[in-house]
Tab-separated table of C-alpha atoms and ligand atoms in Angstrom:
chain	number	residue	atom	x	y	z
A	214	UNK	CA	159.184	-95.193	74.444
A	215	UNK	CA	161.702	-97.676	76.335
A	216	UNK	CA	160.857	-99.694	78.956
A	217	UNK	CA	163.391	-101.441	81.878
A	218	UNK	CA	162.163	-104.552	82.924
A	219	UNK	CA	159.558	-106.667	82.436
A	220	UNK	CA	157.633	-107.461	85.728
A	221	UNK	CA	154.181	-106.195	86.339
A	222	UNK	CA	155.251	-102.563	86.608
A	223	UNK	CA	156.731	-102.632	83.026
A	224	UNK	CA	154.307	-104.971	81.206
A	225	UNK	CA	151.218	-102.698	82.285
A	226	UNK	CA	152.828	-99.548	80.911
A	227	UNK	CA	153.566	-101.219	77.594
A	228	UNK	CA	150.092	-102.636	77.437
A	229	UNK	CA	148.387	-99.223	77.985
A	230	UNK	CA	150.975	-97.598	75.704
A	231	UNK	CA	150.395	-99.930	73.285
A	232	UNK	CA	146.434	-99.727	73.450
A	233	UNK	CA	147.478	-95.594	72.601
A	234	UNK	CA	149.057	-96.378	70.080
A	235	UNK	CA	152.277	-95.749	71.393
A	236	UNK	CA	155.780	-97.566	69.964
A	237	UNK	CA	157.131	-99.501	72.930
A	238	UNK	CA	160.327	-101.418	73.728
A	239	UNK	CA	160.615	-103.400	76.690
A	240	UNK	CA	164.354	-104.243	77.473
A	241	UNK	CA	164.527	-107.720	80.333
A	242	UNK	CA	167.511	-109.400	81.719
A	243	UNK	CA	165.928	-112.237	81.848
A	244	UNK	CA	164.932	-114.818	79.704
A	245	UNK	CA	161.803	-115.593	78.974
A	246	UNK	CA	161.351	-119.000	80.611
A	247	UNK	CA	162.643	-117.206	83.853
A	248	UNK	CA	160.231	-114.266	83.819
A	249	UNK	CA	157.403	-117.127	83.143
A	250	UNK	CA	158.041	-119.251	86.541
A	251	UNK	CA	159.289	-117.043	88.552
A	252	UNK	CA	156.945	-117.040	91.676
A	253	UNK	CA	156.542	-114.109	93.573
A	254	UNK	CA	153.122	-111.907	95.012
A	255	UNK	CA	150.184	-113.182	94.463
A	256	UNK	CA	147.271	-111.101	95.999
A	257	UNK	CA	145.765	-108.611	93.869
A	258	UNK	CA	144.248	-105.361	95.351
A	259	UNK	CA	140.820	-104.391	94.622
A	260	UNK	CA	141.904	-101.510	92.549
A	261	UNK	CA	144.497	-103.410	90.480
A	262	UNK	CA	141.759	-106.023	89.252
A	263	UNK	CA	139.948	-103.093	88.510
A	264	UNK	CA	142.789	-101.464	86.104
A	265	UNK	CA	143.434	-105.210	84.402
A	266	UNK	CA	140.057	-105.217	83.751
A	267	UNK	CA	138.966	-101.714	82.301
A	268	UNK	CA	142.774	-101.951	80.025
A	269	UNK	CA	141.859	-105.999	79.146
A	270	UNK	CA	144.461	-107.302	80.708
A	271	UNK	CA	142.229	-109.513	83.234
A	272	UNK	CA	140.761	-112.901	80.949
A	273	UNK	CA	143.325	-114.889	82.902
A	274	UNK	CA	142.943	-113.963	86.245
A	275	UNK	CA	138.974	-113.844	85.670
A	276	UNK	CA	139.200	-117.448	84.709
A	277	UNK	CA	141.338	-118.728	87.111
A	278	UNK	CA	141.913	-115.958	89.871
A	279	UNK	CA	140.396	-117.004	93.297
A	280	UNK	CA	138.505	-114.399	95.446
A	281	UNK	CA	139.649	-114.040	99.311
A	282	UNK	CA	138.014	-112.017	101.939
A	283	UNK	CA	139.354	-113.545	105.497
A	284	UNK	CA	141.818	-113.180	107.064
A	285	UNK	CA	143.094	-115.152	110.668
A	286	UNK	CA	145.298	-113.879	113.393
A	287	UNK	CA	146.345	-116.633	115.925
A	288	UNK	CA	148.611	-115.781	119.062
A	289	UNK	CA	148.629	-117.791	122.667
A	290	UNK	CA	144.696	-116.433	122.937
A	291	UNK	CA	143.514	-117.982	120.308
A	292	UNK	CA	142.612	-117.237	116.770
A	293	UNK	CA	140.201	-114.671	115.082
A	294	UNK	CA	138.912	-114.026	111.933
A	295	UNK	CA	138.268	-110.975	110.034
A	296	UNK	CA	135.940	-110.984	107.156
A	297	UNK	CA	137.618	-107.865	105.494
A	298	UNK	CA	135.309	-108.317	102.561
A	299	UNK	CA	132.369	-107.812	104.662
A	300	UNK	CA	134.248	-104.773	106.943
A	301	UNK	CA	135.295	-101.001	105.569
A	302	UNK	CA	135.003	-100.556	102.046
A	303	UNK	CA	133.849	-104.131	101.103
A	304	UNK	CA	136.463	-104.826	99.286
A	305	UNK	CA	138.492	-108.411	98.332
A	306	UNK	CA	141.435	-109.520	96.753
A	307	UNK	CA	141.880	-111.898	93.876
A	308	UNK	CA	144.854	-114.590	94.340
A	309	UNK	CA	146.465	-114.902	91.269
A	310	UNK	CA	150.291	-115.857	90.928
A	311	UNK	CA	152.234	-113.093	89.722
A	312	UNK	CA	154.189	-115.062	87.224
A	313	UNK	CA	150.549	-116.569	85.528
A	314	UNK	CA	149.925	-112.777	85.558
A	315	UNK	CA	152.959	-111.794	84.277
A	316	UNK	CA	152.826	-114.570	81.297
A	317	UNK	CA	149.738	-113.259	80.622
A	318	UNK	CA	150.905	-109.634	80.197
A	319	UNK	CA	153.269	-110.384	77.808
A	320	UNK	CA	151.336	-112.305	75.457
A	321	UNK	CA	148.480	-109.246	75.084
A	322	UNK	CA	151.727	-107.262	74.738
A	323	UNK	CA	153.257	-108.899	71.960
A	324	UNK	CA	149.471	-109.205	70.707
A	325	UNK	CA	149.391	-105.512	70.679
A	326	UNK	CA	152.384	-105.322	68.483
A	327	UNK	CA	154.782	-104.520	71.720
A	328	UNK	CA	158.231	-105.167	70.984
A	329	UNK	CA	159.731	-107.100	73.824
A	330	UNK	CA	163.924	-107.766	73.850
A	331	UNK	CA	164.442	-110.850	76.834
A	332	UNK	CA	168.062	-111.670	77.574
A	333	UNK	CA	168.771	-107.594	77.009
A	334	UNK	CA	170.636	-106.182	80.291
A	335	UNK	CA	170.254	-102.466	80.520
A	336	UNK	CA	173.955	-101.431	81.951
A	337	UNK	CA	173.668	-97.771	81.692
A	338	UNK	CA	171.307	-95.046	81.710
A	339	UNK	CA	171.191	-91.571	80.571
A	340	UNK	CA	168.070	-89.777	81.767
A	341	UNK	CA	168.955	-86.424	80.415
A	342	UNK	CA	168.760	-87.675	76.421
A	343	UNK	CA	166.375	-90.683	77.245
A	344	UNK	CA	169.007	-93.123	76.471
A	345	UNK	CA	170.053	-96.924	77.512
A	346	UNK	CA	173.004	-99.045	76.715
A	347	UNK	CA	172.564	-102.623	77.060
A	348	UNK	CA	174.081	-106.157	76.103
A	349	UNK	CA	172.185	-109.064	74.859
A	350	UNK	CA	173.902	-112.071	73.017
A	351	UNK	CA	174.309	-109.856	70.005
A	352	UNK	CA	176.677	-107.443	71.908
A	353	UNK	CA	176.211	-104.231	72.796
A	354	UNK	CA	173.472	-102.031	72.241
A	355	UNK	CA	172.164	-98.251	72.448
A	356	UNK	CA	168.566	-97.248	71.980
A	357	UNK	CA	166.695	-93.670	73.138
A	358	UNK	CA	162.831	-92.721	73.258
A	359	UNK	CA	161.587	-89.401	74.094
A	360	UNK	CA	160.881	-90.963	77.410
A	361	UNK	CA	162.327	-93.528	79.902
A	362	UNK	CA	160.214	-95.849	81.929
A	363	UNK	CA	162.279	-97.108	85.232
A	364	UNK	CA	160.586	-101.033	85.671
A	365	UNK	CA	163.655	-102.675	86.540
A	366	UNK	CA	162.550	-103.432	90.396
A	367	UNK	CA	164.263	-102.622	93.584
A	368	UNK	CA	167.963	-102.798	92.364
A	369	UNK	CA	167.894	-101.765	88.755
A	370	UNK	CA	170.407	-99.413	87.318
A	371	UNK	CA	167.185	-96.994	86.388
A	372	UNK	CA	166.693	-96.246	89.966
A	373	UNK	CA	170.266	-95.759	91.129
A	374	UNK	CA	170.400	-93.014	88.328
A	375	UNK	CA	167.684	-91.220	89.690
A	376	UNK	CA	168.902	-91.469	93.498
A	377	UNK	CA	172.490	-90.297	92.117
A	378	UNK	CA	170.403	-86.947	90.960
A	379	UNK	CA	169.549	-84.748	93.315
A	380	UNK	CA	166.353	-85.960	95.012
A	381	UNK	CA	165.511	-87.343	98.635
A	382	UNK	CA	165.609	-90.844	99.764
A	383	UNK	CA	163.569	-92.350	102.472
A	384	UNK	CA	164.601	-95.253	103.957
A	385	UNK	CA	164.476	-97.860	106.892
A	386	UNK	CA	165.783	-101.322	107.309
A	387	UNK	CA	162.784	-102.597	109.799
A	388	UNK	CA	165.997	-105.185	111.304
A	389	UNK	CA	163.169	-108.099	111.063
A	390	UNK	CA	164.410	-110.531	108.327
A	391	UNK	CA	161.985	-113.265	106.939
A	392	UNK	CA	162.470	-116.687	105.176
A	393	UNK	CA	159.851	-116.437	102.423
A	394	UNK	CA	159.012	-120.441	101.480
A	395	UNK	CA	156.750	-121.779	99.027
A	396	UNK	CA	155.750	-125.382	99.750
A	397	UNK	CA	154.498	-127.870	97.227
A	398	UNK	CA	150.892	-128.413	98.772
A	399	UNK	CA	147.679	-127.270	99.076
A	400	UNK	CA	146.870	-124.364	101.889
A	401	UNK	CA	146.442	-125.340	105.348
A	402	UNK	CA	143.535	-123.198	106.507
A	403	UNK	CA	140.939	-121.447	104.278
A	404	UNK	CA	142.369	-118.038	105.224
A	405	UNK	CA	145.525	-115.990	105.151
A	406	UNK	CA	147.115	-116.328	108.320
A	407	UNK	CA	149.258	-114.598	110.660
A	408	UNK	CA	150.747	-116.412	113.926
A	409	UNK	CA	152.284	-114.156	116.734
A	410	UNK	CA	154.574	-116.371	118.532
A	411	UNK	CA	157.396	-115.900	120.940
A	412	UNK	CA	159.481	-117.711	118.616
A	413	UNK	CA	158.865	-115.190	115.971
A	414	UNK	CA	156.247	-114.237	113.367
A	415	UNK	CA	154.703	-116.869	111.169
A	416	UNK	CA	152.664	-116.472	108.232
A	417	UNK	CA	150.251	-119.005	105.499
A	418	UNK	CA	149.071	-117.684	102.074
A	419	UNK	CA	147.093	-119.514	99.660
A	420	UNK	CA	148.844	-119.388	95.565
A	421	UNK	CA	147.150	-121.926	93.812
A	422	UNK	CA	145.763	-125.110	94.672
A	423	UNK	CA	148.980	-127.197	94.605
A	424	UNK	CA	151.341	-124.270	95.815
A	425	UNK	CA	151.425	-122.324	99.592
A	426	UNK	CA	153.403	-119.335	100.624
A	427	UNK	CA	154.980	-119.582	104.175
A	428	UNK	CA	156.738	-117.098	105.936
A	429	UNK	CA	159.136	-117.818	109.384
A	430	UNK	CA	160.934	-114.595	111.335
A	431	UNK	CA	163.922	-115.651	111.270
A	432	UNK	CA	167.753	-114.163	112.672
A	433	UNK	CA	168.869	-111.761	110.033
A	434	UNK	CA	172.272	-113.942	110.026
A	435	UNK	CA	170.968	-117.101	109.702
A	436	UNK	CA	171.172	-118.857	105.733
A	437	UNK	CA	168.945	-120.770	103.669
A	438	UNK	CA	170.807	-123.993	104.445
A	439	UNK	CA	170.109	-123.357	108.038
A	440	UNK	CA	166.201	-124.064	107.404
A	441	UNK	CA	166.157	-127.765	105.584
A	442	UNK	CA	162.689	-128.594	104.945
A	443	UNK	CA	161.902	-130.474	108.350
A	444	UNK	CA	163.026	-127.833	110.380
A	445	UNK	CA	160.585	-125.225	108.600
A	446	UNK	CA	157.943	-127.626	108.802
A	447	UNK	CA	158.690	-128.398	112.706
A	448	UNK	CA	158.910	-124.338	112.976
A	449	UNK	CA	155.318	-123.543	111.228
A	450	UNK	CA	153.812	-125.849	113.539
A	451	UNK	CA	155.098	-124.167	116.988
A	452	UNK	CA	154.153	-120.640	115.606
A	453	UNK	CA	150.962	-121.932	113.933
A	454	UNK	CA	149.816	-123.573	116.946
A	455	UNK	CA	149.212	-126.972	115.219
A	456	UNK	CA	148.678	-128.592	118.183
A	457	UNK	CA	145.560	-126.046	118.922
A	458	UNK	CA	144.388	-125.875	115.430
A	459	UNK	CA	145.563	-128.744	113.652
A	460	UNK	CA	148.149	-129.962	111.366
A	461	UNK	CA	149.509	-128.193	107.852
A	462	UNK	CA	149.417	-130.085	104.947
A	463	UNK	CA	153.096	-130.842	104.267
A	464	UNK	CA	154.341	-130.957	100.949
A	465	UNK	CA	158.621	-130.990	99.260
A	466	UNK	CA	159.679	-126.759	100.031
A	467	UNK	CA	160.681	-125.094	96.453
A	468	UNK	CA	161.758	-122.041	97.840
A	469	UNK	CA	163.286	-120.274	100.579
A	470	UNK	CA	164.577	-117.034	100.849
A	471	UNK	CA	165.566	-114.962	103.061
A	472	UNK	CA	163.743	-111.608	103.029
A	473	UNK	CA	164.828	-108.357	104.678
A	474	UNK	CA	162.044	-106.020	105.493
A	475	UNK	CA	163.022	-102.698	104.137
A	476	UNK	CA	161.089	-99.455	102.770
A	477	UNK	CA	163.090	-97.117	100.376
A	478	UNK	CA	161.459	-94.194	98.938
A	479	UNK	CA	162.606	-92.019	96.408
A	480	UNK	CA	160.732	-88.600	96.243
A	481	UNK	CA	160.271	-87.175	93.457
A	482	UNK	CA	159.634	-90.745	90.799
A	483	UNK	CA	161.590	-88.961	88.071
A	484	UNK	CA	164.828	-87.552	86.974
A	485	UNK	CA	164.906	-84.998	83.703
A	486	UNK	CA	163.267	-87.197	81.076
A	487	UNK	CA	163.240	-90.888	83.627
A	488	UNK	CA	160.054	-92.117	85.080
A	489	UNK	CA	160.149	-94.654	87.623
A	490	UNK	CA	157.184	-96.917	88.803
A	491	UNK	CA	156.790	-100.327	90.744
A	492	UNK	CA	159.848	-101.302	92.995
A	493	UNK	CA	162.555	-98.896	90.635
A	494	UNK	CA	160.624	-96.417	92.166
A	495	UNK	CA	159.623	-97.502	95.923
A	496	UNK	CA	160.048	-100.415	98.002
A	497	UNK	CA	157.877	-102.209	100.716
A	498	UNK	CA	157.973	-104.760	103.011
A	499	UNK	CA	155.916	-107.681	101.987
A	500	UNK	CA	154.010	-107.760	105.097
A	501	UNK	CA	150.572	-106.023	103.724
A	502	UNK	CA	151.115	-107.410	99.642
A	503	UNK	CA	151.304	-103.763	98.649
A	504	UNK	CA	154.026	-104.300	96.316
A	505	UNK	CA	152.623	-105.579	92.909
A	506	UNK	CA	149.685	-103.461	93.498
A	507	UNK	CA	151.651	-100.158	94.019
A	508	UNK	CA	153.619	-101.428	90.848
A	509	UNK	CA	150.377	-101.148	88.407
A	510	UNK	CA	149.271	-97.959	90.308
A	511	UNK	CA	151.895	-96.499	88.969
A	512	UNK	CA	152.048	-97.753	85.552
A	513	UNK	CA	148.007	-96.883	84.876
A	514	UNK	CA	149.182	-93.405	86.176
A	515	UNK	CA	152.425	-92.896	84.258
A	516	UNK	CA	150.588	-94.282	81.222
A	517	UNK	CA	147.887	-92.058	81.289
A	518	UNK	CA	150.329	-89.095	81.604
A	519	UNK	CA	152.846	-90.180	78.760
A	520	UNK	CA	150.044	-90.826	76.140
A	521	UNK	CA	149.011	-86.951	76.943
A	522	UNK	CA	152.565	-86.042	76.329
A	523	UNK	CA	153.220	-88.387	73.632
A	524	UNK	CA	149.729	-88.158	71.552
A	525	UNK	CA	148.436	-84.412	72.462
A	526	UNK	CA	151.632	-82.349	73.802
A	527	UNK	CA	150.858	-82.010	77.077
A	528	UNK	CA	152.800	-82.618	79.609
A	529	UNK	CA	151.141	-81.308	83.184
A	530	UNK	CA	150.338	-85.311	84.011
A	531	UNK	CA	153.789	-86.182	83.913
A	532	UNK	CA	155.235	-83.365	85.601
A	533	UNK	CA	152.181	-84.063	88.567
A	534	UNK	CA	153.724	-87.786	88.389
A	535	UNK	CA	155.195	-87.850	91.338
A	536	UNK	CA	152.688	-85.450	93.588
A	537	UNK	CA	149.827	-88.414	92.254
A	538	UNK	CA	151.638	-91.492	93.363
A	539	UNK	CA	153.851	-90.173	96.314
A	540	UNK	CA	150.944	-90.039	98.414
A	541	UNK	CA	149.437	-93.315	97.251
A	542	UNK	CA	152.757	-94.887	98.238
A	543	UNK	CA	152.871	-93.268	101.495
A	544	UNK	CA	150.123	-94.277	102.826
A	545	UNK	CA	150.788	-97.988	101.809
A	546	UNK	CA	154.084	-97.815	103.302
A	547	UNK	CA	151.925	-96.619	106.695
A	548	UNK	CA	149.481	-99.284	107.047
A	549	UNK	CA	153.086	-101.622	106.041
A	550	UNK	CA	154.700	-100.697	108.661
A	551	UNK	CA	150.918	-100.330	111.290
A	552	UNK	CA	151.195	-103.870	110.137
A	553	UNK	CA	155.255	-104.751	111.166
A	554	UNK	CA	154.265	-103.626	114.367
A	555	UNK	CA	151.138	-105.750	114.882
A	556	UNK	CA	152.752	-109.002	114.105
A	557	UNK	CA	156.324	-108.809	115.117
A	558	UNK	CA	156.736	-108.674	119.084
A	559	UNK	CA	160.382	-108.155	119.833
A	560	UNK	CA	162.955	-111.579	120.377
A	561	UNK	CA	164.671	-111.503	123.424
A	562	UNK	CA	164.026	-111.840	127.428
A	563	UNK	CA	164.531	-107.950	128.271
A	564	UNK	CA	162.279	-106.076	129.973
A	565	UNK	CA	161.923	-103.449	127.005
A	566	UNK	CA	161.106	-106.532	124.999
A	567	UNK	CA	158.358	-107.560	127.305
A	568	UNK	CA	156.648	-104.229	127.112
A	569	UNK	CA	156.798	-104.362	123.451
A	570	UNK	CA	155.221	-107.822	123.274
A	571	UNK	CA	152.156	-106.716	125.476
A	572	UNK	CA	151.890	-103.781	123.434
A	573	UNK	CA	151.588	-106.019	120.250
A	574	UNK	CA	148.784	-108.250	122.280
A	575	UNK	CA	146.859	-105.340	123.119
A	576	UNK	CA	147.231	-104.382	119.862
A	577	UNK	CA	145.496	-107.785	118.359
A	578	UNK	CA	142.787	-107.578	121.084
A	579	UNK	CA	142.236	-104.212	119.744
A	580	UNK	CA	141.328	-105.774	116.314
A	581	UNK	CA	139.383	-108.350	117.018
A	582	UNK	CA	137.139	-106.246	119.542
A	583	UNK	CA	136.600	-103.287	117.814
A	584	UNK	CA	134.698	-102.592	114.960
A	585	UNK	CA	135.934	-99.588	114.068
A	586	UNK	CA	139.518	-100.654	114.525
A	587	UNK	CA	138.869	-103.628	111.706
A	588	UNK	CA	137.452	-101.114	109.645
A	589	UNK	CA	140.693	-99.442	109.825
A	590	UNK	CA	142.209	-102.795	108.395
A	591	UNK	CA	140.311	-103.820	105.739
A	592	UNK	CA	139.984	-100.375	104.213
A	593	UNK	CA	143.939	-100.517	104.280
A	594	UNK	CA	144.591	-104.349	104.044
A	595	UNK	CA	142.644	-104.062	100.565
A	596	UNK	CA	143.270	-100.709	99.487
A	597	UNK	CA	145.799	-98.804	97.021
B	162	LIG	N1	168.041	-104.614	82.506
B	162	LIG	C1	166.884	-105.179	82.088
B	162	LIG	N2	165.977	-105.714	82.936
B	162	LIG	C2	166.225	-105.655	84.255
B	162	LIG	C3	167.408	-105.054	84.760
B	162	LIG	C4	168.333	-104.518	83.825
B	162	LIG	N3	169.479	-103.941	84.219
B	162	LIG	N4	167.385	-105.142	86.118
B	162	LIG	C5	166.240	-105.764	86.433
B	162	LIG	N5	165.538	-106.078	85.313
B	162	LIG	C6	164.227	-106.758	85.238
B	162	LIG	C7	164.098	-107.951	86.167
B	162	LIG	O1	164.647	-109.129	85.574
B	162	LIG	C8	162.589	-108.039	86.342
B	162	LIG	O2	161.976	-108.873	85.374
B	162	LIG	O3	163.232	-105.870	85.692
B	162	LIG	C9	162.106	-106.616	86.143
B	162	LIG	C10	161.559	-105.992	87.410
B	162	LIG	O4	160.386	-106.676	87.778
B	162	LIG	P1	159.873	-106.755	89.295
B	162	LIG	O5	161.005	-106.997	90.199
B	162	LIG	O6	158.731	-107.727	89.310
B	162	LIG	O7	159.382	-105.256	89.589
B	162	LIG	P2	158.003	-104.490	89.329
B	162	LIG	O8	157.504	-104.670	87.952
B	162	LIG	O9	158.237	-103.115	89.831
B	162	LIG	O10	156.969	-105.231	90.290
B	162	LIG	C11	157.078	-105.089	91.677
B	162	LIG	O11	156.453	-107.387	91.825
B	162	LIG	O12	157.822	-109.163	92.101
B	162	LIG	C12	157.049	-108.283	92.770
B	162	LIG	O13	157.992	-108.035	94.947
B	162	LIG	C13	157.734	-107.416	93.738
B	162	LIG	O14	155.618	-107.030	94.450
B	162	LIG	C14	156.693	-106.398	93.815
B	162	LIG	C15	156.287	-106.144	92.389
């Protein structure tokens, strides 16, 4: 079995196919030092702490994973809180950095006797004999399984050749870009919060104790060099209300990138004998954290399904592949975009504009006065 990429997607189908039984190579552009720091998601669904845990895949994030059940909206009104763990389904999140998760993965992996290629580039892919060709600092390379796993995120080569086939693509470019910043200091408030702000949308996530996630609305055409670290820091405070609610604990910025909210689904997952899962196989916005968490949906299901093919002949999961995560995806991308709405008012002094941003206040006075309206959330907010 070959696997593209080695994010969490990738490393959870080669852990489960491993536990099977299953020979596994995992082919990754990257070198290993880059796939270990590489900061990206950090809140873990519910249901994804559930599948590291029942495949034992969870002793780091048990250790050192933090719970979080709160949320905070703040907008000229005021600010609310929602206990989400404590509203729907009861359910929480665990912070954990993705790339602590991530090195974690790979060392059960390669504990489990996973063979694991970093520095390999995959630069072609032939889903009709199962086959890659890819370069590493040896040269070239070819290697085929019976099947193909698709792990390669959002812009690998394994999803392109399964949107050149003949299958549907959905997609929308939400025109709302963000600048995604990860500041060297401790969080600023106990909860995740989102600011509404005539300026533009704000947001503060917790990561670790040292290390916060920030996100600023920004003009799709401005750059990175645009936002030097005091201007982001003088921005957070406007749309965070500071002034209100107090000051953010300031720290040197190690990151900022701009980040275009976009969905793209491909429907069905697969091409003749190519599965895709995590990003390969749809993309989300960041604004509800679905992302890693759709990513090891789909590898638990795709791994269940190849082990019946692979171990017992039967191949009715995989051909239900897509028909079992389509509508998981779905209905993440729904609550994504239920959540665009609620925390992006349009810019601009037009009278459309204006309607829209009352619509998004009545929107947020909606949540934090009805009960069954948070209910709503949390299910969703936590949910897979
Ligand atoms: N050859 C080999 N490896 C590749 C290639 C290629 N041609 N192209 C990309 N890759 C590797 C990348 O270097 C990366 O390590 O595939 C991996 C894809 O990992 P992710 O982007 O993390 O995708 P996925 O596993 O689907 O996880 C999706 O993780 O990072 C978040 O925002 C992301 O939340 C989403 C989730």
């Amino acid at each position: 079995m070959v696997i593209v990429g080695a994010g969490p997607s990738g490393l959870v189908l080669g852990n489960l196919l491993r536990a099977s039984g299953i020979d596994t190579l995992i082919l990754e552009r990257a070198s290993r030092d880059q796939v270990w720091t590489r900061a990206r998601a950090g809140f873990l669904s519910a249901h994804s702490a559930r599948v590291l845990t029942e495949h034992g895949l969870a002793a780091g994030m048990l250790r050192n994973g933090r719970s979080h059940d709160v949320c905070a909206f703040r907008d000229a009104n005021g600010e609310f809180t929602l206990r989400y763990g404590q509203l729907g389904r009861g359910e929480v999140h665990t912070v954990y950095p993705q790339q602590h998760l991530v090195t974690d993965l790979i060392s059960e992996y390669l504990s489990r006797g996973g063979e694991l290629r970093f520095g390999a580039t995959v630069t072609e892919v032939d889903p009709q004999t199962a086959t890659v060709r890819y370069r590493d600092a040896q040269g070239d390379g070819e290697v085929a399984g019976r099947f193909l796993a698709g792990c390669d995120g959002g812009n690998g080569v394994t999803r392109q050749a399964v949107a050149a086939a003949s299958v549907s693509r959905h997609t929308r470019d939400h025109g709302i870009t963000w600048l995604a910043v990860l500041a060297q200091a401790p969080q600023s408030m106990a909860a995740v919060t989102y600011a509404l702000h005539d300026n533009g949308f704000a947001g503060h996530m917790a990561r670790s104790p040292e290390v916060t996630r920030y996100y600023l609305q920004i003009p799709p055409t401005d750059t990175p060099a645009a936002w030097p670290d005091e201007r982001i820091w003088a921005e957070l405070g406007v749309r965070m209300r500071t002034e209100e609610f107090g000051p953010l604990r300031q720290g040197p910025i190690t990151e900022r990138q701009p980040v275009r909210l976009r969905s793209d689904v491909l429907d069905p997952l697969q091409h003749a004998r190519l599965f895709l899962a995590g990003d390969a196989a749809s993309l989300i916005s960041p604004s509800a954290a679905k992302g890693a968490n759709l990513a090891i949906m789909a590898a638990e299901v795709l791994a269940g399904a190849l082990a019946d093919a692979l171990l017992r002949d039967d191949e009715r999961a995989l051909a239900a592949y897509s028909r079992t995560c389509l509508p998981r995806i779905w209905r993440a991308q729904e609550f994504s975009h239920w959540m665009i709405n609620l925390l992006h008012g349009p810019l601009g002094a037009d009278p459309a504009a204006d309607f829209q941003r009352a619509l998004c206040r009545a929107r947020l006075d909606s949540l934090r006065d009805s009960r069954a309206h948070q209910d709503f959330f949390a299910e969703n907010y936590v949910g897979i």
